[in-house]
Structures are given as structure tokens and as C-alpha cells.
CSV table of C-alpha atoms in Angstrom, one decimal:
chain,number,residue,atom,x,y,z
A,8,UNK,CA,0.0,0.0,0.0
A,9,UNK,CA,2.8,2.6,1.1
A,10,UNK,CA,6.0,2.2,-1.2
A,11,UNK,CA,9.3,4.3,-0.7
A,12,UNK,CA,10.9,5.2,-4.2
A,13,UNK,CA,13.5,7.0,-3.9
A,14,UNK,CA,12.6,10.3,-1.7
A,15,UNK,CA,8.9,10.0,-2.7
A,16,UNK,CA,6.3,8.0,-1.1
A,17,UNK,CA,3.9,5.9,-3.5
A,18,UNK,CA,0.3,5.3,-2.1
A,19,UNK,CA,-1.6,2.5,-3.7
A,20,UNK,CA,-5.0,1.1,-2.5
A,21,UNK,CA,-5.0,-2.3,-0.4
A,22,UNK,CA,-5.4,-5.4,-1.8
A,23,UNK,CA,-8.1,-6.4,0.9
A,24,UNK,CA,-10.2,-3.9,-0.7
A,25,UNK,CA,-9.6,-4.4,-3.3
A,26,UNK,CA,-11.0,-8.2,-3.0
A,27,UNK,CA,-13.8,-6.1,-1.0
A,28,UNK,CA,-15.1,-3.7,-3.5
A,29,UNK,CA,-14.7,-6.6,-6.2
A,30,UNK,CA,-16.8,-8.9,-4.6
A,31,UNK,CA,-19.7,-5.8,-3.4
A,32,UNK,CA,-19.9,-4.2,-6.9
A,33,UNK,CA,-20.0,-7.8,-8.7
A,34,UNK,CA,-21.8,-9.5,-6.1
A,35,UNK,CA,-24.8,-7.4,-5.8
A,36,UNK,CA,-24.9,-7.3,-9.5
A,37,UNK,CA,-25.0,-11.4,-10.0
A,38,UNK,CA,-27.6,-11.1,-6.9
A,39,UNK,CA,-29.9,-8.3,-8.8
A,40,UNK,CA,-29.6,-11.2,-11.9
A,41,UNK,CA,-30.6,-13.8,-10.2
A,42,UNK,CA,-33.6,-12.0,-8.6
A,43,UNK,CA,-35.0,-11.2,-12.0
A,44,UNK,CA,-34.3,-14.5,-13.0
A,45,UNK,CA,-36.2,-16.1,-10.2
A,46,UNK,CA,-38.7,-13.5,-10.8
A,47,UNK,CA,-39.3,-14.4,-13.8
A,48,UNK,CA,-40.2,-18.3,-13.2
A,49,UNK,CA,-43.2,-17.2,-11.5
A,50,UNK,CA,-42.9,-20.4,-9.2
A,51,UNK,CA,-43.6,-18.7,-5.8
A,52,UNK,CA,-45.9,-16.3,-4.4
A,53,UNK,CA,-42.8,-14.0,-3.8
A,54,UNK,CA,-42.0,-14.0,-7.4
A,55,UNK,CA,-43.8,-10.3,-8.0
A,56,UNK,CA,-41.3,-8.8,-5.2
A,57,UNK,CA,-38.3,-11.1,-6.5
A,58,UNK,CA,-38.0,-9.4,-9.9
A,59,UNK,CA,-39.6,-6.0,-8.6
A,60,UNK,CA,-36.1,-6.1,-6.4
A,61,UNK,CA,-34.0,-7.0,-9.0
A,62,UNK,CA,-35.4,-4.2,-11.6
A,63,UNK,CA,-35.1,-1.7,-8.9
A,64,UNK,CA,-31.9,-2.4,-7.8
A,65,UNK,CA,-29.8,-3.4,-11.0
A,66,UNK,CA,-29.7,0.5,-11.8
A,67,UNK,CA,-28.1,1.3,-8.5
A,68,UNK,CA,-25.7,-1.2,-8.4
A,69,UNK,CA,-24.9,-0.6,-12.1
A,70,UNK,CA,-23.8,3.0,-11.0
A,71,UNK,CA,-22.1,2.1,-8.6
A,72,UNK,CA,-19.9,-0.7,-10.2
A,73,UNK,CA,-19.1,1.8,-13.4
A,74,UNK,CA,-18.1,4.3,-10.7
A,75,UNK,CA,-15.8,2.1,-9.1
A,76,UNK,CA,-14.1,0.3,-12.3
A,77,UNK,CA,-11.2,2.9,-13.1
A,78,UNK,CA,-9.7,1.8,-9.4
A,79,UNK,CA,-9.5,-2.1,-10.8
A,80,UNK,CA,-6.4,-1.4,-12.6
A,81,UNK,CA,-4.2,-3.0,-11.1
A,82,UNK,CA,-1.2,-1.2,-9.6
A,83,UNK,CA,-3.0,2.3,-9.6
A,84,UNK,CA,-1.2,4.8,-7.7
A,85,UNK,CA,-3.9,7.0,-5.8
A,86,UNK,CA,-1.4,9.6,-4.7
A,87,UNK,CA,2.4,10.1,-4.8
A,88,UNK,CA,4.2,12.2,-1.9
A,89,UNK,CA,7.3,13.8,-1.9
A,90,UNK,CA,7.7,14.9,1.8
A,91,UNK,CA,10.5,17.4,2.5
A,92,UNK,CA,10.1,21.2,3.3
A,93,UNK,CA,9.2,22.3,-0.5
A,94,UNK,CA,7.8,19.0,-0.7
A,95,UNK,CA,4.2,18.4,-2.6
A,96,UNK,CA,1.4,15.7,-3.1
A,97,UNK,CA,0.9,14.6,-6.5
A,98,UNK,CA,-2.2,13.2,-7.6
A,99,UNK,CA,-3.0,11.6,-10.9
A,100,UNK,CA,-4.7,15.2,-12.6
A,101,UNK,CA,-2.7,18.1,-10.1
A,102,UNK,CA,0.2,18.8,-7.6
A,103,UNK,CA,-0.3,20.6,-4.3
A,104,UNK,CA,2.6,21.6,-2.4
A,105,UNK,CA,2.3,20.7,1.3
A,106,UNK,CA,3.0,24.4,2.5
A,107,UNK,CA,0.0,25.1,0.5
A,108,UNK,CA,-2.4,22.8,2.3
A,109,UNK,CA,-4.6,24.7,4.4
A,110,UNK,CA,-6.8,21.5,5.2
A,111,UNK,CA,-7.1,17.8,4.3
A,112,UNK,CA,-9.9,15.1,4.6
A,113,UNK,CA,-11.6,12.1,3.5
A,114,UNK,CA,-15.1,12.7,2.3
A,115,UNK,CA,-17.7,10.2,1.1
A,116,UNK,CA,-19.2,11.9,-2.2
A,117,UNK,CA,-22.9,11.4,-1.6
A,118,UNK,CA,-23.7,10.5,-5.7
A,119,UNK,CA,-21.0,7.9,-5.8
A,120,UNK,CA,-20.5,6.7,-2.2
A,121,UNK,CA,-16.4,6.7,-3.3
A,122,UNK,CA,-14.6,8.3,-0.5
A,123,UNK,CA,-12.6,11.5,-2.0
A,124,UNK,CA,-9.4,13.2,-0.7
A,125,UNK,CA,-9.7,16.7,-0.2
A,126,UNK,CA,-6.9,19.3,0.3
A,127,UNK,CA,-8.0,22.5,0.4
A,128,UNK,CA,-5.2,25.4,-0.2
A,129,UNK,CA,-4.4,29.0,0.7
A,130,UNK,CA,-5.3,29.4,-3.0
A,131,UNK,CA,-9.0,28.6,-2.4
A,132,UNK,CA,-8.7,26.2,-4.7
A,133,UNK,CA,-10.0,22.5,-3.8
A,134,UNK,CA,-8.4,19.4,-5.0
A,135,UNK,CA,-10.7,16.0,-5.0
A,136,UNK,CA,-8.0,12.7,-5.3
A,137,UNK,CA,-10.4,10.0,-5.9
A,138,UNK,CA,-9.4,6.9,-3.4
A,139,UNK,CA,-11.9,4.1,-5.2
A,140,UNK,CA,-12.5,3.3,-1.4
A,141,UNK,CA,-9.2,1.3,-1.6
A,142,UNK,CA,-7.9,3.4,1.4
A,143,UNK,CA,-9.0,3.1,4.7
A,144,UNK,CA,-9.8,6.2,7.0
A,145,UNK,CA,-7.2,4.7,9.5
A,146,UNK,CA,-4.7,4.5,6.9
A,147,UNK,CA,-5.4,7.7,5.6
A,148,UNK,CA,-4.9,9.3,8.8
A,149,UNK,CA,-1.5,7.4,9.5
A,150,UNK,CA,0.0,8.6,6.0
A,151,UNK,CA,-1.4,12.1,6.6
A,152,UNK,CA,0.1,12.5,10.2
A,153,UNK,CA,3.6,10.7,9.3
A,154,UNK,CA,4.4,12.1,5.9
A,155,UNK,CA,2.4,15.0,5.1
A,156,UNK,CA,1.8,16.9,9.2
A,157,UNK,CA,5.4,17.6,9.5
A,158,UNK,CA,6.0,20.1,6.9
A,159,UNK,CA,2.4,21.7,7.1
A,160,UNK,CA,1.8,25.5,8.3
A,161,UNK,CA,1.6,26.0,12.0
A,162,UNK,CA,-2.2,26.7,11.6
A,163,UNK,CA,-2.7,23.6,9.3
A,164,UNK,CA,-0.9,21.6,12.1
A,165,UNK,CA,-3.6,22.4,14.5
A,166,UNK,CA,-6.5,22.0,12.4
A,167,UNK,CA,-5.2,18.4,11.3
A,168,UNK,CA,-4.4,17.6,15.2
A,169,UNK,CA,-8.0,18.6,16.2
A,170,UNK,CA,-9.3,16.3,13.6
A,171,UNK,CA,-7.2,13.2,14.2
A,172,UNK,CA,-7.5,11.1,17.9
A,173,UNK,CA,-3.7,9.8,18.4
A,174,UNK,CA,-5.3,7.8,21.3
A,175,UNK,CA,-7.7,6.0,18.6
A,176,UNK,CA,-5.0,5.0,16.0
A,177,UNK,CA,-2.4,4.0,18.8
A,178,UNK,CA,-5.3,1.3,19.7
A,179,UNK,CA,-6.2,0.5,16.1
A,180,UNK,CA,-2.9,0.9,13.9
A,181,UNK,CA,-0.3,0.8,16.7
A,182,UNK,CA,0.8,4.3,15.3
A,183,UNK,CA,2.9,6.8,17.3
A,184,UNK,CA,3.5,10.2,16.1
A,185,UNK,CA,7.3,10.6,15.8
A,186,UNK,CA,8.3,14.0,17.1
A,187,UNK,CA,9.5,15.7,13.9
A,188,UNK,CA,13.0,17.9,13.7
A,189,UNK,CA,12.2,20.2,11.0
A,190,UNK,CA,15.2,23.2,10.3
């Protein structure tokens, strides 16, 4: 999930979801299928709400698996960081330095249900990286805090720290901030 090439820091989705979104998107689908299918026999006194089920729900699941297909490819990089003091995040479409960042979350779009990463800057500009849901909010929170937090502005330091609970991913992730020497 985290790679170290060279001074930058390559963040790809993890292969449990991976597995996880594959078998939600295509499951559901195959389950929509074979509602209409058994529907469609007309052997039970269900059968009306069978392929009533399955025509209503197709549509949504259909969305949502065309949503997700781009973060199937395997080996996608979601992000790439380059953490040093003029360091940046590079995303697929943009590049943000981190002295820029004036906040940064993970939001769940509400059309899509993908969660998005959102840095906004001191340009009032914001920047949506697309995650596929292939990175945890835990995870997210550990790369955040150990490669990005130490070479954010003093204000975007304490807006991050009231956001994350330390106390939470010590229990969770067996993460400990590292005190950071920055000159």
C-alpha cells in the first residue's frame, strides 16, 4: 500500500479492498440477476417482489460498479508524496505543495459513495483525489500525520491535530506520532 521510491512515497489502494469492493460491486450485481431470474419463473408467491427487487436495484448497483471500475487497474497509484520542506502531493490530474495545504480530509461523495481526498489550499482552490475506497480512513490518517503533518503551516498543524485522535490509532494501527525535527 505505502512504497518508498527513492525520496517519494507511493500510495496505492490495499489489496483487501480491493478483494472487497470486487466482490460488493460484482456480487450485488449477479444477486440483482438472479432476482430477475427467479422473478421471472413465476414459481412462488414472492416472485412479484423477486423481480420487482431486481429491476429496482440493477440501476443502482450498475452506477455504482461503473463508478468504481477505473480503481480495478491493477497497480493504480492514488497519490504520490514527496515529503521534505518544499515537498508536494501529487495526484494523478494536479500537484499541491504541502505548505499550501490549508486542510485535508476524506469525504464520502454522496452520488458515488467513493470516498474523495480533499486538500484544500491557501489558493481557495480544492483538490478532490479519488481513493476508489481502496484506502481506509485509519490508513489515511497514518500517511497524513507521518508524511504529510510535518511540513504543514503552524495553523494547518492544529487543524489536522484537532481532527485526528492519536489515542484511537495507537489502539487501532499501533501508530505513534514521531516527534518531527524540522530546520
Amino acid at each position: 500500500m505505502v512504497q518508498k521510491k527513492g525520496d517519494a512515497v507511493i500510495i496505492k489502494g490495499s489489496k483487501f479492498y480491493y478483494v472487497l469492493m470486487f466482490l460488493a460491486t460484482a456480487g450485488f450485481l449477479i444477486a440483482c440477476i438472479f432476482l430477475i431470474i427467479h422473478g421471472l419463473k413465476f414459481n412462488s408467491k414472492y416472485s412479484f417482489f423477486y423481480l420487482g427487487g431486481g429491476i429496482i436495484f440493477t440501476p443502482f448497483y450498475l452506477y455504482i460498479t461503473l463508478w468504481s471500475l477505473p480503481g480495478f487497474i491493477p497497480g493504480k497509484v492514488l497519490l504520490k508524496i514527496v515529503p521534505r520542506e518544499n515537498g508536494t502531493v501529487i495526484a494523478p490530474k494536479c500537484l499541491v505543495l504541502i505548505k499550501n495545504i490549508r486542510n485535508i480530509d476524506l469525504i464520502r461523495n454522496p452520488l458515488n459513495l467513493i470516498n474523495d481526498i480533499v486538500i484544500e489550499t491557501f489558493d481557495n482552490q480544492k483538490i478532490k483525489i479519488r481513493t476508489y475506497n481502496l484506502l481506509d480512513d485509519g490508513d489515511f490518517q497514518v500517511i497524513v500525520d507521518q508524511y504529510i503533518f510535518p511540513y504543514m503551516t503552524d495553523n494547518a498543524r492544529k487543524v489536522w491535530d484537532r481532527k485526528i485522535d492519536l489515542d484511537k490509532l495507537r489502539e487501532e494501527d499501533n501508530y505513534v506520532r514521531q516527534e518531527h525535527r524540522i530546520e
